[in-house]
Short mmCIF file of C-alpha atoms in Angstrom, two decimals:
data_model
loop_
_atom_site.label_atom_id
_atom_site.label_comp_id
_atom_site.label_asym_id
_atom_site.label_seq_id
_atom_site.Cartn_x
_atom_site.Cartn_y
_atom_site.Cartn_z
CA SER Y 1 58.43 75.43 107.02
CA GLY Y 2 55.13 77.50 107.96
CA SER Y 3 53.40 80.29 106.58
CA PHE Y 4 54.53 83.76 107.71
CA SER Y 5 52.75 86.93 107.18
CA CYS Y 6 54.02 90.55 107.21
CA SER Y 7 52.71 93.81 107.06
CA LEU Y 8 54.26 97.16 106.32
CA ALA Y 9 53.70 100.89 107.00
CA ARG Y 10 52.67 102.36 103.60
CA PRO Y 11 53.55 105.84 102.39
CA GLU Y 12 50.59 107.83 101.08
CA LYS Y 13 50.54 110.14 98.12
CA ASN Y 14 51.09 113.31 100.07
CA GLY Y 15 54.15 111.60 101.62
CA GLU Y 16 52.63 110.84 105.07
CA VAL Y 17 53.08 107.29 106.33
CA LYS Y 18 49.88 105.57 107.17
CA GLU Y 19 50.22 102.51 109.41
CA SER Y 20 48.57 99.35 108.39
CA PRO Y 21 46.08 97.96 110.94
CA SER Y 22 48.63 95.59 112.12
CA THR Y 23 50.97 98.34 113.24
CA SER Y 24 48.13 100.47 114.80
CA MET Y 25 46.43 97.96 117.24
CA PRO Y 26 45.95 98.62 121.07
CA CYS Y 27 49.08 97.90 123.04
CA SER Y 28 47.90 94.98 124.81
CA ARG Y 29 47.21 93.45 121.28
CA ARG Y 30 50.43 94.39 120.09
CA THR Y 31 52.11 92.50 123.15
CA GLU Y 32 49.99 89.44 122.23
CA MET Y 33 51.07 89.63 118.78
CA ALA Y 34 54.86 90.28 119.90
CA SER Y 35 54.55 86.83 121.60
CA ARG Y 36 53.89 85.32 118.27
CA LEU Y 37 56.99 86.54 116.59
CA SER Y 38 59.36 84.59 118.25
CA SER Y 39 60.29 82.56 115.41
CA PRO Y 40 64.16 82.85 114.45
CA PRO Y 41 63.04 84.43 110.95
CA ALA Y 42 60.86 86.85 112.58
CA ARG Y 43 63.55 88.04 115.21
CA LYS Y 44 66.21 88.26 112.50
CA LEU Y 45 64.17 90.04 109.84
CA THR Y 46 62.88 92.60 112.46
CA ALA Y 47 66.52 93.18 113.87
CA GLN Y 48 67.66 93.82 110.10
CA TYR Y 49 64.74 95.84 109.18
CA PRO Y 50 63.81 98.00 112.02
CA GLY Y 51 60.82 99.56 109.99
CA LEU Y 52 59.17 96.07 109.22
CA LYS Y 53 55.95 95.44 110.72
CA ILE Y 54 55.27 91.74 111.21
CA ALA Y 55 51.41 91.04 111.57
CA GLY Y 56 52.11 87.29 112.81
CA CYS Y 57 53.55 83.92 112.20
CA TYR Y 58 51.89 80.61 112.06
CA SER Y 59 53.73 77.33 111.53
CA PRO Y 60 51.37 74.51 110.97
CA ALA Y 61 51.79 70.82 111.65
CA PHE Y 62 53.33 68.88 108.44
CA SER Y 63 50.35 67.96 106.48
CA ASN Y 64 49.63 67.30 102.66
CA SER Y 65 46.30 69.23 103.10
CA LEU Y 66 45.69 72.52 101.38
CA GLU Y 67 43.13 73.61 104.20
CA ILE Y 68 43.80 76.59 106.37
CA ALA Y 69 43.85 76.18 109.84
CA PRO Y 70 41.08 78.30 111.61
CA GLU Y 71 43.52 80.13 114.02
CA ALA Y 72 45.67 81.02 110.93
CA ALA Y 73 42.63 82.27 108.90
CA ALA Y 74 41.63 84.34 112.03
CA GLN Y 75 44.96 85.79 112.58
CA ILE Y 76 45.35 86.94 108.82
CA LEU Y 77 41.70 88.13 108.60
CA GLU Y 78 42.27 90.21 111.94
CA THR Y 79 45.63 91.59 111.00
CA ARG Y 80 44.95 92.00 107.21
CA PRO Y 81 48.48 92.03 106.17
CA ASP Y 82 49.87 93.74 103.15
CA ILE Y 83 51.77 90.76 102.23
CA LEU Y 84 51.61 87.08 103.06
CA LEU Y 85 54.74 85.04 102.75
CA VAL Y 86 53.82 81.35 102.39
CA ALA Y 87 56.74 78.94 103.10
CA LEU Y 88 55.03 75.35 102.70
CA GLY Y 89 57.44 74.29 99.73
CA ASN Y 90 56.88 74.02 96.00
CA PRO Y 91 54.40 72.95 94.68
CA LYS Y 92 52.32 73.02 97.89
CA GLN Y 93 52.60 76.66 98.58
CA GLU Y 94 51.59 77.78 95.23
CA ARG Y 95 48.56 75.31 95.38
CA TRP Y 96 47.66 76.81 98.89
CA ILE Y 97 47.94 80.44 97.41
CA ALA Y 98 45.67 79.61 94.38
CA LYS Y 99 43.18 78.12 96.66
CA HIS Y 100 42.84 80.89 99.28
CA LYS Y 101 43.79 83.92 97.39
CA ASN Y 102 40.03 84.84 96.94
CA GLN Y 103 39.06 83.91 100.60
CA LEU Y 104 41.78 86.08 102.25
CA PRO Y 105 42.05 90.09 102.15
CA VAL Y 106 45.65 90.01 101.42
CA PRO Y 107 46.86 92.10 98.36
CA VAL Y 108 49.98 90.05 97.78
CA MET Y 109 50.75 86.50 98.43
CA ILE Y 110 54.19 85.10 97.78
CA GLY Y 111 55.50 81.50 98.07
CA ILE Y 112 59.12 81.57 99.51
CA GLY Y 113 59.92 77.85 99.69
CA GLY Y 114 62.52 77.42 102.36
CA SER Y 115 63.96 81.09 102.24
CA LEU Y 116 63.00 81.67 105.87
CA ASP Y 117 65.31 78.90 106.91
CA PHE Y 118 68.28 80.90 105.14
CA VAL Y 119 67.36 83.93 106.65
CA ALA Y 120 67.15 82.51 110.18
CA GLY Y 121 70.60 80.59 109.80
CA VAL Y 122 69.01 77.25 109.85
CA ILE Y 123 70.24 76.15 106.65
CA GLN Y 124 73.80 77.45 105.43
CA ARG Y 125 73.91 79.09 101.90
CA ALA Y 126 76.48 77.69 99.54
CA PRO Y 127 79.98 79.19 99.41
CA GLN Y 128 80.33 82.63 97.80
CA TRP Y 129 82.32 80.83 94.88
CA MET Y 130 79.36 78.55 94.24
CA GLN Y 131 76.82 81.07 94.36
CA GLN Y 132 78.81 83.24 91.96
CA MET Y 133 78.96 80.42 89.54
CA SER Y 134 75.31 79.47 89.85
CA LEU Y 135 76.00 76.29 91.63
CA GLU Y 136 73.89 76.79 94.74
CA TRP Y 137 71.62 74.00 93.59
CA LEU Y 138 74.86 71.62 93.53
CA TYR Y 139 75.72 72.60 97.23
CA ARG Y 140 72.11 71.88 98.24
CA LEU Y 141 72.27 68.41 96.27
CA ILE Y 142 75.45 67.57 98.12
CA THR Y 143 74.50 68.81 101.65
CA GLN Y 144 70.99 67.49 101.25
CA PRO Y 145 71.01 64.37 99.11
CA TRP Y 146 67.20 63.64 99.67
CA ARG Y 147 66.59 66.43 97.15
CA TRP Y 148 67.99 64.34 94.21
CA ARG Y 149 64.45 63.14 93.02
CA ARG Y 150 63.39 66.94 92.87
CA GLN Y 151 66.41 68.13 91.08
CA LEU Y 152 65.37 65.47 88.35
CA ASP Y 153 62.72 68.06 87.37
CA LEU Y 154 65.24 70.61 86.43
CA PRO Y 155 66.56 68.69 83.08
CA ARG Y 156 62.98 67.71 82.17
CA PHE Y 157 61.91 71.43 82.69
CA ALA Y 158 65.10 72.59 80.66
CA TRP Y 159 64.00 69.90 77.78
CA ALA Y 160 60.28 71.03 77.66
CA VAL Y 161 61.44 74.97 77.38
CA TRP Y 162 63.86 74.05 74.57
CA ARG Y 163 61.25 71.95 72.73
CA GLU Y 164 58.63 74.74 73.05
CA PRO Y 165 57.89 76.03 69.35
CA LYS Y 166 59.66 79.67 68.91
CA ASN Y 167 57.78 82.57 67.52
#
């Protein structure tokens, strides 16, 4: 997964809708930006939410580095999105956000893990009955067995919470 930023039009106090910088750029710039939005999640989200204004998408090559690619930084600085969705997986995305939160002019940064894969239909969600029974984690374990090490953290976390002193 890569990182993904979006910017929405904001309502002003008087009820008028003020477009964010990414939605009020010249036509030629909008066309160039639209060509960057060819990712399946971007297409699906803009189709599902017609008012959504996506400032850009960037998908870096896989790396353990927390550095920001110069072209990604330039895109974020230029478009100044209201929300930056970072899909690098846990805990990398949280570390990336912590490292760059003071360098980027973005009011809200959210780590979303593999959510875009679900939105785009790349990864299928668990059957409805498993979702209703809170067993989506089990479905993912069965369909993606390489996740078993990650899922060992769940009982450790539950144990740590249980042992936490109660006030």
